Short mmCIF file of C-alpha atoms and ligand atoms in Angstrom, two decimals:
data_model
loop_
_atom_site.label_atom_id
_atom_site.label_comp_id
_atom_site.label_asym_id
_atom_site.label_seq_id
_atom_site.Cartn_x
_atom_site.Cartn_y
_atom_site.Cartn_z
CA UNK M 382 0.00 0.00 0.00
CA UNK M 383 1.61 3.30 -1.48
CA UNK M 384 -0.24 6.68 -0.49
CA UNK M 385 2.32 8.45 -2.30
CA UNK M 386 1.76 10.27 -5.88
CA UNK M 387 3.50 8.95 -8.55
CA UNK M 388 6.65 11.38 -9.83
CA UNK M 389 3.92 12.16 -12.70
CA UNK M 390 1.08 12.96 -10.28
CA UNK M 391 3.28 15.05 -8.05
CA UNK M 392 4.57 16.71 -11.55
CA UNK M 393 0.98 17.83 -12.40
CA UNK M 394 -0.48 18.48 -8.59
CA UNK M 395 2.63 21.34 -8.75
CA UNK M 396 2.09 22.75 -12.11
CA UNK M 397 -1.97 23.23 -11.85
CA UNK M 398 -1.07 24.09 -8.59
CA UNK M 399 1.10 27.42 -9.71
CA UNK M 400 -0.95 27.72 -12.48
CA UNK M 401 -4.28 28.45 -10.13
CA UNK M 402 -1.50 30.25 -7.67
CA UNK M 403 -1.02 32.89 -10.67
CA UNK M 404 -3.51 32.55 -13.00
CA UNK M 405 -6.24 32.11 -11.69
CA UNK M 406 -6.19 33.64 -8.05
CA UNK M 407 -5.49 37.42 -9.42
CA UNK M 408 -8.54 37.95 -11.82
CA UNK M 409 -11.25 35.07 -11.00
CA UNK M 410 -13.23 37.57 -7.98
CA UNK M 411 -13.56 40.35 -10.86
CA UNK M 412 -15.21 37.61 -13.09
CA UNK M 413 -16.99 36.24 -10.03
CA UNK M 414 -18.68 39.29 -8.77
CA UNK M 415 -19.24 40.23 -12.48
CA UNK M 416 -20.74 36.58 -13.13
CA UNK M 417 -18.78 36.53 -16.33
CA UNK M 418 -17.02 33.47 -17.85
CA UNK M 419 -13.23 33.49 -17.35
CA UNK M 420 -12.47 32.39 -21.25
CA UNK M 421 -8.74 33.23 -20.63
CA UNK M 422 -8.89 30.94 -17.81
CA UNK M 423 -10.04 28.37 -20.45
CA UNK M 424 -7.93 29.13 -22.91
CA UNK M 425 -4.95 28.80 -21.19
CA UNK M 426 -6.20 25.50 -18.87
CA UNK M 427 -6.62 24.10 -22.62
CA UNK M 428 -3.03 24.52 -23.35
CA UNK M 429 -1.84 22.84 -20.46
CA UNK M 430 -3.58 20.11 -21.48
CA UNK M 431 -6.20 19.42 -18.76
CA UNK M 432 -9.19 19.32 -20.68
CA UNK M 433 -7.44 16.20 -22.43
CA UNK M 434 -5.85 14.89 -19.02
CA UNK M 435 -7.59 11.49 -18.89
CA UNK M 436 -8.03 10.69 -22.53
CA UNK M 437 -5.58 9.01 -24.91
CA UNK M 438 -3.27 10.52 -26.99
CA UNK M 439 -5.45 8.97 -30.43
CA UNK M 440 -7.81 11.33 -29.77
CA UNK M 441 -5.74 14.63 -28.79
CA UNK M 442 -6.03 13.97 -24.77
CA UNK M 443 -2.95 13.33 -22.70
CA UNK M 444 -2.82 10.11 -21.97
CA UNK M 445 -3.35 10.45 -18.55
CA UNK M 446 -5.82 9.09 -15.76
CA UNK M 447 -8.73 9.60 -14.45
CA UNK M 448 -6.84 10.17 -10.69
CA UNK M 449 -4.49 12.99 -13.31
CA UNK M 450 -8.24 15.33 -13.84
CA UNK M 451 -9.15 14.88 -9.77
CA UNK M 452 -5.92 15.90 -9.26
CA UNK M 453 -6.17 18.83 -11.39
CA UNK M 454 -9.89 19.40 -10.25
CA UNK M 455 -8.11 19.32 -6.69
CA UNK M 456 -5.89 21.91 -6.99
CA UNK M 457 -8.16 24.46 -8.81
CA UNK M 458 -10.85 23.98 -6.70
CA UNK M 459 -8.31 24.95 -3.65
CA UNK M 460 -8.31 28.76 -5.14
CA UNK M 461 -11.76 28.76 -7.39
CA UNK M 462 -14.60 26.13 -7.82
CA UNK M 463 -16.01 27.75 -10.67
CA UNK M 464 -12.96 27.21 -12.80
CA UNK M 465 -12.80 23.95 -11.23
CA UNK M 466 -16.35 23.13 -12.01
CA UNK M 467 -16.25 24.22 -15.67
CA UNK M 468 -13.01 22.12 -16.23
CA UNK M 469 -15.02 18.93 -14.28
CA UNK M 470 -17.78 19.30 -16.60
CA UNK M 471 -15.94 19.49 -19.26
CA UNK M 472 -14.28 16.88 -19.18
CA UNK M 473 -16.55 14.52 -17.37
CA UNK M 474 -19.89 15.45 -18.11
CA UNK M 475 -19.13 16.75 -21.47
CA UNK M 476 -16.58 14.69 -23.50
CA UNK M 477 -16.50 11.65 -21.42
CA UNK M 478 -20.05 10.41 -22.85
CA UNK M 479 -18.68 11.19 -26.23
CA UNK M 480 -15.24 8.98 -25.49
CA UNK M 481 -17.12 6.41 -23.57
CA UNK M 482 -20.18 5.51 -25.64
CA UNK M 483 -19.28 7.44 -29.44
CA UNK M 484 -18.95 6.02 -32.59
CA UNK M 485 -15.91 6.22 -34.78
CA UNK M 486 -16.99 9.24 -36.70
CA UNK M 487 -18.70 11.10 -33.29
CA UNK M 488 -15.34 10.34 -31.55
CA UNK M 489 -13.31 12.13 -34.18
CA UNK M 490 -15.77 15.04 -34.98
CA UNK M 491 -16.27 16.20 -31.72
CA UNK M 492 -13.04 14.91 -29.27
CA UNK M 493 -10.10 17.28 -30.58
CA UNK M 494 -11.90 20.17 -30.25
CA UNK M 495 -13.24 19.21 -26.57
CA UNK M 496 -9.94 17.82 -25.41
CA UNK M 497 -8.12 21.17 -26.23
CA UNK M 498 -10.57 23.19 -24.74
CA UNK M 499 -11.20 25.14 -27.69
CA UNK M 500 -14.45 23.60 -27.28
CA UNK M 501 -16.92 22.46 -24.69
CA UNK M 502 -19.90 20.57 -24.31
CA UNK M 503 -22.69 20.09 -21.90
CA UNK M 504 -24.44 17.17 -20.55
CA UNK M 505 -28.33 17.64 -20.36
CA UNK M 506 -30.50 15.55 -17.53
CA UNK M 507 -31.86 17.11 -15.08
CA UNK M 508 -35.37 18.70 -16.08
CA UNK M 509 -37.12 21.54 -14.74
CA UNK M 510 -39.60 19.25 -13.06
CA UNK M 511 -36.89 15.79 -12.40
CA UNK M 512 -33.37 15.51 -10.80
CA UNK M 513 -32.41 13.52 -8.53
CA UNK M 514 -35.27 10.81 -9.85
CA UNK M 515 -34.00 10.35 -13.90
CA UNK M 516 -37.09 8.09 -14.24
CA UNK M 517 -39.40 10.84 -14.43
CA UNK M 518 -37.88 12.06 -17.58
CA UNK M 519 -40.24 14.23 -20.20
CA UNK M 520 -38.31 14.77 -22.62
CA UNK M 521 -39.37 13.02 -26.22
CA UNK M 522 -37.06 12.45 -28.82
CA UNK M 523 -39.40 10.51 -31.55
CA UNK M 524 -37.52 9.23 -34.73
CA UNK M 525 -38.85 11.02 -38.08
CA UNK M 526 -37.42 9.56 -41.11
CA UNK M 527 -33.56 9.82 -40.01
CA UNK M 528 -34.30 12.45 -37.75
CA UNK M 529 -34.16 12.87 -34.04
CA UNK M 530 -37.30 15.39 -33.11
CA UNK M 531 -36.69 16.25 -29.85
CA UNK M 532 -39.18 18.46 -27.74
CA UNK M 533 -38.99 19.09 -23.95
CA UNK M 534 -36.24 20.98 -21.59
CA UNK M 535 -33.48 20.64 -19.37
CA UNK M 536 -32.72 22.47 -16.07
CA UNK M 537 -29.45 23.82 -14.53
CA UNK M 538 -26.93 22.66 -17.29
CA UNK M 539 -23.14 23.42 -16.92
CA UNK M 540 -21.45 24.73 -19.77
CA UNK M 541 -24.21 25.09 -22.29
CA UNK M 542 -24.48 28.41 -23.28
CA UNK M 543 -20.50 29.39 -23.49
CA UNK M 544 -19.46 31.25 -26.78
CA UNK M 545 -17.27 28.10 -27.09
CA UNK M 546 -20.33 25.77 -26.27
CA UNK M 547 -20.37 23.28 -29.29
CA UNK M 548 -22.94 20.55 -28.44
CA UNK M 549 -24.56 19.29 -25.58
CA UNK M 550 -25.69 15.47 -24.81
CA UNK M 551 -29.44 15.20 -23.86
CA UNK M 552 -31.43 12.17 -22.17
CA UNK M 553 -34.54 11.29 -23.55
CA UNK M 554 -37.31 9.27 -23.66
CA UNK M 555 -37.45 7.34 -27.01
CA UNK M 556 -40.31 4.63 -26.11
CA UNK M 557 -41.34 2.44 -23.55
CA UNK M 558 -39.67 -1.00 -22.64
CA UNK M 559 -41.02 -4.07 -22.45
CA UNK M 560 -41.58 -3.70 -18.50
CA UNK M 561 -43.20 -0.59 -19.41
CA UNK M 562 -40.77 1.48 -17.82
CA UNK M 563 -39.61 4.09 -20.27
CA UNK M 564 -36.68 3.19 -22.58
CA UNK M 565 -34.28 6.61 -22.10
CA UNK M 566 -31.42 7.06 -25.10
CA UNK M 567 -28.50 9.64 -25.21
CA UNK M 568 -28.75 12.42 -28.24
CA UNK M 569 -26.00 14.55 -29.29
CA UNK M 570 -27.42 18.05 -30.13
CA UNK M 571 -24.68 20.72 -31.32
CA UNK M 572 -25.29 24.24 -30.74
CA UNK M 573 -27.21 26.29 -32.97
CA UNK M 574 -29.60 23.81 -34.44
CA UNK M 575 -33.00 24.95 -35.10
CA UNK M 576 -35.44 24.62 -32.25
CA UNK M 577 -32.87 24.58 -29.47
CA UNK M 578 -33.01 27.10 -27.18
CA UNK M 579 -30.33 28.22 -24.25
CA UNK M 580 -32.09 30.99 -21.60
CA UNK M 581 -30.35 33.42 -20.44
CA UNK M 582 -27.74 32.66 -17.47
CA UNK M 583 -29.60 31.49 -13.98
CA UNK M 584 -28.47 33.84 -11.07
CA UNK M 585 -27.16 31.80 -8.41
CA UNK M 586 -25.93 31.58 -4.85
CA UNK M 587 -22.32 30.47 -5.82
CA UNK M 588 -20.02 29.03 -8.96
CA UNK M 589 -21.11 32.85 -10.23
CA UNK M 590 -18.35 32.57 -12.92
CA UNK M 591 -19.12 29.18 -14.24
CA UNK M 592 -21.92 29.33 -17.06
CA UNK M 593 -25.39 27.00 -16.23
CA UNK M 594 -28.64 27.79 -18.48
CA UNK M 595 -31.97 26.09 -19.03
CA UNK M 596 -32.47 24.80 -22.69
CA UNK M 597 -35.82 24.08 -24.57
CA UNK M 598 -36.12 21.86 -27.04
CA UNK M 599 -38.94 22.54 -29.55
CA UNK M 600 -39.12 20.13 -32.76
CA UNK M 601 -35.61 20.44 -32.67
CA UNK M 602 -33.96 18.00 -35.60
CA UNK M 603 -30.59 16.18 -35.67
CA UNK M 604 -29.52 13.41 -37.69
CA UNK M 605 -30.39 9.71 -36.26
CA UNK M 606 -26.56 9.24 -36.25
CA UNK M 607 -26.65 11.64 -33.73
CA UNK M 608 -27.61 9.18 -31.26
CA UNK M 609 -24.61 8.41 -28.53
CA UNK M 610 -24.46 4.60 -28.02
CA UNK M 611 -27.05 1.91 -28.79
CA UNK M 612 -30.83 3.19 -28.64
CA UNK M 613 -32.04 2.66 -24.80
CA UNK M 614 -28.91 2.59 -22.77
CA UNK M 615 -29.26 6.46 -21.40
CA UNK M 616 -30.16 5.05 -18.48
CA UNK M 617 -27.02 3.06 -18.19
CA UNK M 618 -25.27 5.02 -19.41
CA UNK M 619 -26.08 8.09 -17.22
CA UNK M 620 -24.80 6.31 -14.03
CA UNK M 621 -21.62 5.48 -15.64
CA UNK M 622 -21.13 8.93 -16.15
CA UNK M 623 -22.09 10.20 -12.92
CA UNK M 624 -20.57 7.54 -11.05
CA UNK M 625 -17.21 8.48 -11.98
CA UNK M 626 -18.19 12.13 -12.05
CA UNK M 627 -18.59 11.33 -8.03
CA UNK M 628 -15.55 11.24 -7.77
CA UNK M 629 -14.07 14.27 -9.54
CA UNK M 630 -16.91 16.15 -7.47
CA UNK M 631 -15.00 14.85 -4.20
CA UNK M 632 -11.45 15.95 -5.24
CA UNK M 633 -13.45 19.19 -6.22
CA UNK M 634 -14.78 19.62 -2.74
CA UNK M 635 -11.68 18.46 -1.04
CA UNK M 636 -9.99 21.44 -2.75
CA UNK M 637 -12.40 24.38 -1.94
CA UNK M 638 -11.95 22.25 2.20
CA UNK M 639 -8.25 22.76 1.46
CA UNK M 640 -8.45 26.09 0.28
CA UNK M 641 -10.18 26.63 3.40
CA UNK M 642 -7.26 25.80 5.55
CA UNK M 643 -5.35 27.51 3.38
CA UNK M 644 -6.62 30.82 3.91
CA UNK M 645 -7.27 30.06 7.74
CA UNK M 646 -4.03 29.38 8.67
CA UNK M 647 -2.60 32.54 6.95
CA UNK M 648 -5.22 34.71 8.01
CA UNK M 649 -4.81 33.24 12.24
CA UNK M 650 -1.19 34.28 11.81
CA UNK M 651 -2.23 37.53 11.05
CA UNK M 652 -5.27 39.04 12.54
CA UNK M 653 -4.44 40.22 16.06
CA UNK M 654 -7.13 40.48 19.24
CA UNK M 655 -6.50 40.75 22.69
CA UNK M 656 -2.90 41.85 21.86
CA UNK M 657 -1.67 38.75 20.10
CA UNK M 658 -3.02 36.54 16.46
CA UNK M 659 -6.12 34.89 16.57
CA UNK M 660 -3.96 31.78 15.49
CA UNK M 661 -2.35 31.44 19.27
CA UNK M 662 -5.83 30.79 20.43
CA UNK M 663 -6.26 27.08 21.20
CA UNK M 664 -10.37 27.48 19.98
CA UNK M 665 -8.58 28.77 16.58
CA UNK M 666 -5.93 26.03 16.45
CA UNK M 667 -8.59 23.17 17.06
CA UNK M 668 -10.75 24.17 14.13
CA UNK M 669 -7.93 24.60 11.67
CA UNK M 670 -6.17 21.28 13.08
CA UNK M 671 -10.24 19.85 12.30
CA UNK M 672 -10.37 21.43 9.40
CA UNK M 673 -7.07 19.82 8.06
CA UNK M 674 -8.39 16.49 9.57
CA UNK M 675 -11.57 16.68 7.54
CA UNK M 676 -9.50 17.64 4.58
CA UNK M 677 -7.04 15.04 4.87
CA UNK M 678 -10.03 12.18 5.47
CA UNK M 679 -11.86 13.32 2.26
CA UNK M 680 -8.96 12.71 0.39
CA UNK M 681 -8.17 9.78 1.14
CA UNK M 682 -11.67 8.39 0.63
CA UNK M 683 -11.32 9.96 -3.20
CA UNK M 684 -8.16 8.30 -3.77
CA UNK M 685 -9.48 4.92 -2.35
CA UNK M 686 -12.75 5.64 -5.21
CA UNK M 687 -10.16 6.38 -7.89
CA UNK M 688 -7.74 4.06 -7.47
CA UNK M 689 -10.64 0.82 -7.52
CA UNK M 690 -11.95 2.37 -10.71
CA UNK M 691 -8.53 2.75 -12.32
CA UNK M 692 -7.81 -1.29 -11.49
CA UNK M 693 -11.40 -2.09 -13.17
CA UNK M 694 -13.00 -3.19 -9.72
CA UNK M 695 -16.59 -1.95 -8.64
CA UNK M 696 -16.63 1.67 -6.87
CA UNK M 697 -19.88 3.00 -6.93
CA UNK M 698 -20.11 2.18 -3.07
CA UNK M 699 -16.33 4.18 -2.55
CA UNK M 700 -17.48 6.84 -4.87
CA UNK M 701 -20.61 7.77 -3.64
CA UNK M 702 -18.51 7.75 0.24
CA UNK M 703 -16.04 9.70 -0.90
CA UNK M 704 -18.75 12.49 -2.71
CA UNK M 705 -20.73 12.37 0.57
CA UNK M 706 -17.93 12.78 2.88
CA UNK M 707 -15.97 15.54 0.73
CA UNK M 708 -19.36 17.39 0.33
CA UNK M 709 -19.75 17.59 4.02
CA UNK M 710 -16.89 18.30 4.68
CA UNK M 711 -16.45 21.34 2.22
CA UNK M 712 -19.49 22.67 3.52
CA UNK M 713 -18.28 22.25 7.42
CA UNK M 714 -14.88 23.99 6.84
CA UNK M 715 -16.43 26.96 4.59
CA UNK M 716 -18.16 27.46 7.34
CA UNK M 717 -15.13 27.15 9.88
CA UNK M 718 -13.37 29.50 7.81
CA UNK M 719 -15.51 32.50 7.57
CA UNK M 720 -15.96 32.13 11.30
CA UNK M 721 -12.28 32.22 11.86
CA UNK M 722 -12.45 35.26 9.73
CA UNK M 723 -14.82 37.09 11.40
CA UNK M 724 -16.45 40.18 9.83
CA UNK M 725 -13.63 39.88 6.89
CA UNK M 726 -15.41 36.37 6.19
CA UNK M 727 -18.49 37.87 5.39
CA UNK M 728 -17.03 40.43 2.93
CA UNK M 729 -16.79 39.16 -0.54
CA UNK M 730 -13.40 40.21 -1.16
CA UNK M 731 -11.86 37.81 0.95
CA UNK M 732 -11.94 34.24 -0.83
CA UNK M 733 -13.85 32.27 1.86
CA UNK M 734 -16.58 34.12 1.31
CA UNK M 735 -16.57 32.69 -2.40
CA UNK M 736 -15.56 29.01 -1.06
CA UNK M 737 -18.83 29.54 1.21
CA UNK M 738 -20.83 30.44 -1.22
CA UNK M 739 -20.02 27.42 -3.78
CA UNK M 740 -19.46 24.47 -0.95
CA UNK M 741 -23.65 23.77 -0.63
CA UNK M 742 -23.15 22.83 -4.08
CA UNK M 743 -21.47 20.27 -3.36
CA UNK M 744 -24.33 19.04 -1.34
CA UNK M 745 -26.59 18.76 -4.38
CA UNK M 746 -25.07 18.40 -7.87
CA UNK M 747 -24.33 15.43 -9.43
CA UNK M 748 -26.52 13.27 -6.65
CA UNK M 749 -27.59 14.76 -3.78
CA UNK M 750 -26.32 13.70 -0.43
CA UNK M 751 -29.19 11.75 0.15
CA UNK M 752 -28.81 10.39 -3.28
CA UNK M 753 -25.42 9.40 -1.93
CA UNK M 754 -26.92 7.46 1.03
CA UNK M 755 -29.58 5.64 -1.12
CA UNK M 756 -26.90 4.51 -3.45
CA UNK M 757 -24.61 3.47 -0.02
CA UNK M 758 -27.53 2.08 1.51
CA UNK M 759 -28.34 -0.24 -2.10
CA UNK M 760 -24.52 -1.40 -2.31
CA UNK M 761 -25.13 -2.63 1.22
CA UNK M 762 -28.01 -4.75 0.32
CA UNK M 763 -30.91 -2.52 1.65
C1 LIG E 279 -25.18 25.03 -10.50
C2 LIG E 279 -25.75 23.71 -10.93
C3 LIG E 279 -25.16 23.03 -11.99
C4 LIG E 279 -25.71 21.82 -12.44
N1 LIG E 279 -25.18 21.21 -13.56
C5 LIG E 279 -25.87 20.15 -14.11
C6 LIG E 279 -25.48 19.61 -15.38
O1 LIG E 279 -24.50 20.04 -16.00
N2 LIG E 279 -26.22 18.60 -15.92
C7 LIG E 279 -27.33 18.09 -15.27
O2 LIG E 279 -27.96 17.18 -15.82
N3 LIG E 279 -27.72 18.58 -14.06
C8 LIG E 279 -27.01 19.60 -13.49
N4 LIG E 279 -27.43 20.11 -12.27
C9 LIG E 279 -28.59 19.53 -11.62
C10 LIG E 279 -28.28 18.76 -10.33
O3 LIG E 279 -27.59 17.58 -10.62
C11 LIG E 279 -29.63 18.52 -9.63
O4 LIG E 279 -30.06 19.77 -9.12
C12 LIG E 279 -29.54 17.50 -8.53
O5 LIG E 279 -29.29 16.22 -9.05
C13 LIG E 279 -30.82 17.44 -7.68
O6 LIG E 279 -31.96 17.35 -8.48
P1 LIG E 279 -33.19 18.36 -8.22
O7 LIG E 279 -32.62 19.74 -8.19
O8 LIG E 279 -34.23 18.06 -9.22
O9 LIG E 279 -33.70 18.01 -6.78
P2 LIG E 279 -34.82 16.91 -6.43
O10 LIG E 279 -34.48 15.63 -7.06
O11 LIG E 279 -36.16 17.50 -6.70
O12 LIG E 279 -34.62 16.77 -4.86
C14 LIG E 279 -35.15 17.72 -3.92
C15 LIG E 279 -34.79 17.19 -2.53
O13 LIG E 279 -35.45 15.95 -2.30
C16 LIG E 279 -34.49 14.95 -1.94
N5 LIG E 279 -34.93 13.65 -2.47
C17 LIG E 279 -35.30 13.33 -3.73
N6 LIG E 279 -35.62 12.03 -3.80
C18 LIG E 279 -35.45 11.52 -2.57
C19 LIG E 279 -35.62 10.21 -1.99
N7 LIG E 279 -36.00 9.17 -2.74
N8 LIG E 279 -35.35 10.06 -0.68
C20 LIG E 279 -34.92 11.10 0.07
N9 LIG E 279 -34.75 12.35 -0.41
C21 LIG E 279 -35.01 12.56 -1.70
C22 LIG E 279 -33.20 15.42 -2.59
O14 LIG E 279 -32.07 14.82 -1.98
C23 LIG E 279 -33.29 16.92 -2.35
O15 LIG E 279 -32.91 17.21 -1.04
C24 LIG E 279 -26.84 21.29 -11.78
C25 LIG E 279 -27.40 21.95 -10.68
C26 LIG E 279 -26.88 23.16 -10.27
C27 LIG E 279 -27.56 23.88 -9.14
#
């Protein structure tokens, strides 16, 4: 048993590390209290490569891991979750159905441009009226001739109304199955085609500089090659996706619990009361040292998640943990922090006022925490 990063690992944990260090920390609170989307950002995480990080080099991507993006997602997240959340759904939300489930032509239409960055895509299934329950999809997709006609919406979706927004995947119901239950398929829908709609930008409680829109879908038409993977396996294909997406979410959330400490410990050694820093106050040192602990747990419960998917064996149990416990934990030590920051922590120029705004998040997206439990509670034979 090894705990240690590999010489790679370390290699890229420094790099995105300075990159977020300088980068990222000096402009994203201008874009943030702006809510405007940091395409710089983008442009220059494309070429470092980590939109491509876990995808082979055949297809433009790295050649990396899976563990290489949580990593990355890790160490961005520790200074901004919105950048951290674009890149995340970039890569696993957007291209990863596209890698996972494409065809041959799909693959190499739509991968080089995602895997740079200089493109990204969206992954539609949450509706207005269905989250956390998929079966309760309305969205129709009914084949015309060798057209897809799609008609319904989708709620909340990451990344779908960039200027550099090519496509997003949708889930949809295509017919019923021979249970009756309905028989959900996977549609690839690129921007701009007739009928598809992105609303304006949602105004949210946190991620303010990551983009999310609802979309409408009315008669909208793409080819019947359009379809991603064989005809009803959305539904398989779907937990797939967000299964490993659980665990980029963790390493997301262990970052912004990081940054936390982070920002704690410098601002402890500095803030003076009673004639000496906060920092030499045991109460102070006992939620940083929990803090750290929390941290420190999360992370190993992602690395435990990504290390039994990378060697094939089941982890929907150890992902599901690890999203729970690194959700929980962001949340607790956003909350530490802007206590241990007093008045400052409430003033949105300090960063831990943005890491408390985007930890309940966490909480929510991509299964909710009791989402998490149900799935725990299933893999335990309940
Ligand atoms: C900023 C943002 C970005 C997002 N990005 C995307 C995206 O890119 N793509 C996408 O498809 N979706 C996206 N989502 C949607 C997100 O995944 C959903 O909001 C989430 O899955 C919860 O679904 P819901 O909002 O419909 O809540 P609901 O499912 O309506 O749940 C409401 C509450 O009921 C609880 N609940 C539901 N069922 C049960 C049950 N059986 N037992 C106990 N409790 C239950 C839930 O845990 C929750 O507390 C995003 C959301 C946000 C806010």
């Amino acid at each position: 048993m090894d705990f240690r990063l590999s010489e790679e690992h370390e290699a890229l944990r420094e790099s995105v590390r300075d990159f977020a260090r300088e980068a990222v920390a000096p402009v994203i609170a201008e874009h943030y209290e702006r809510h405007t989307f940091p395409y710089e950002i983008v442009r220059q995480m494309g070429k470092m490569g980590l939109f491509g990080l876990p995808f082979p080099e055949e297809h433009g991507g790295m050649g990396g891991d899976y563990f290489a993006l949580c990593l990355a997602l890790e160490e961005l997240a520790r200074v901004d979750s919105s950048v951290a959340i674009t890149l995340e759904a970039a890569v696993s939300l957007g291209a990863m159905p596209i890698f996972r489930f494409g065809t041959a032509e799909q693959k190499a239409r739509w991968l080089p441009k995602l895997l740079s960055g200089e493109a990204l895509a969206g992954f539609g299934l949450t509706e207005p009226g269905t989250g956390s329950d998929a079966g309760g999809t309305q969205t129709r997709a009914v084949l015309d001739g060798d057209e897809w006609v799609i008609n319904g919406s989708k709620a909340f979706i990451t990344n779908s109304g960039t200027d550099i927004t090519a496509l997003v995947t949708v889930t949809a119901v295509t017919g019923t199955n021979p249970d009756g239950s309905k028989e959900l398929s996977t549609i690839i829908v690129p921007s701009g085609t007739p009928g598809f709609t992105v609303a304006p930008g949602y105004s949210k409680v946190g991620w303010n500089a990551s983009d999310t829109h609802e979309l409408t879908f009315d008669d909208c038409r793409v080819p019947a090659g359009n379809l991603l993977g064989a005809r009803g396996r959305g539904f398989a294909q779907f937990l797939r996706i967000l299964d490993e997406g659980r665990i980029a979410i963790a390493a997301l959330a262990v970052g912004l619990a990081q940054g936390c400490v982070d920002e704690s410990l410098k601002y402890a050694k500095e803030r003076q009361a009673f004639g000496q820093p906060i920092g030499n106050y045991q109460a102070i040192q006992f939620k940083i040292a929990d803090m750290e602990l929390k941290a420190h747990t999360a992370r190993l419960a992602y690395h435990d998640a990504a290390a039994r998917m990378l060697a094939g064996e089941p982890f929907k149990r150890q992902a599901a943990i690890a999203k729970l416990h690194a959700s929980t934990v962001a949340v607790d030590n956003a909350r530490e922090a802007t206590q241990i920051h007093g008045g400052y922590g409430f003033m949105n120029e300090y960063p831990v006022a943005r890491f408390w705004r985007d930890s309940k998040i966490l909480e929510i997206g991509e299964g909710t925490s009791e989402v998490q439990r149900m799935i725990i509670a299933r893999d335990l034979g309940l």
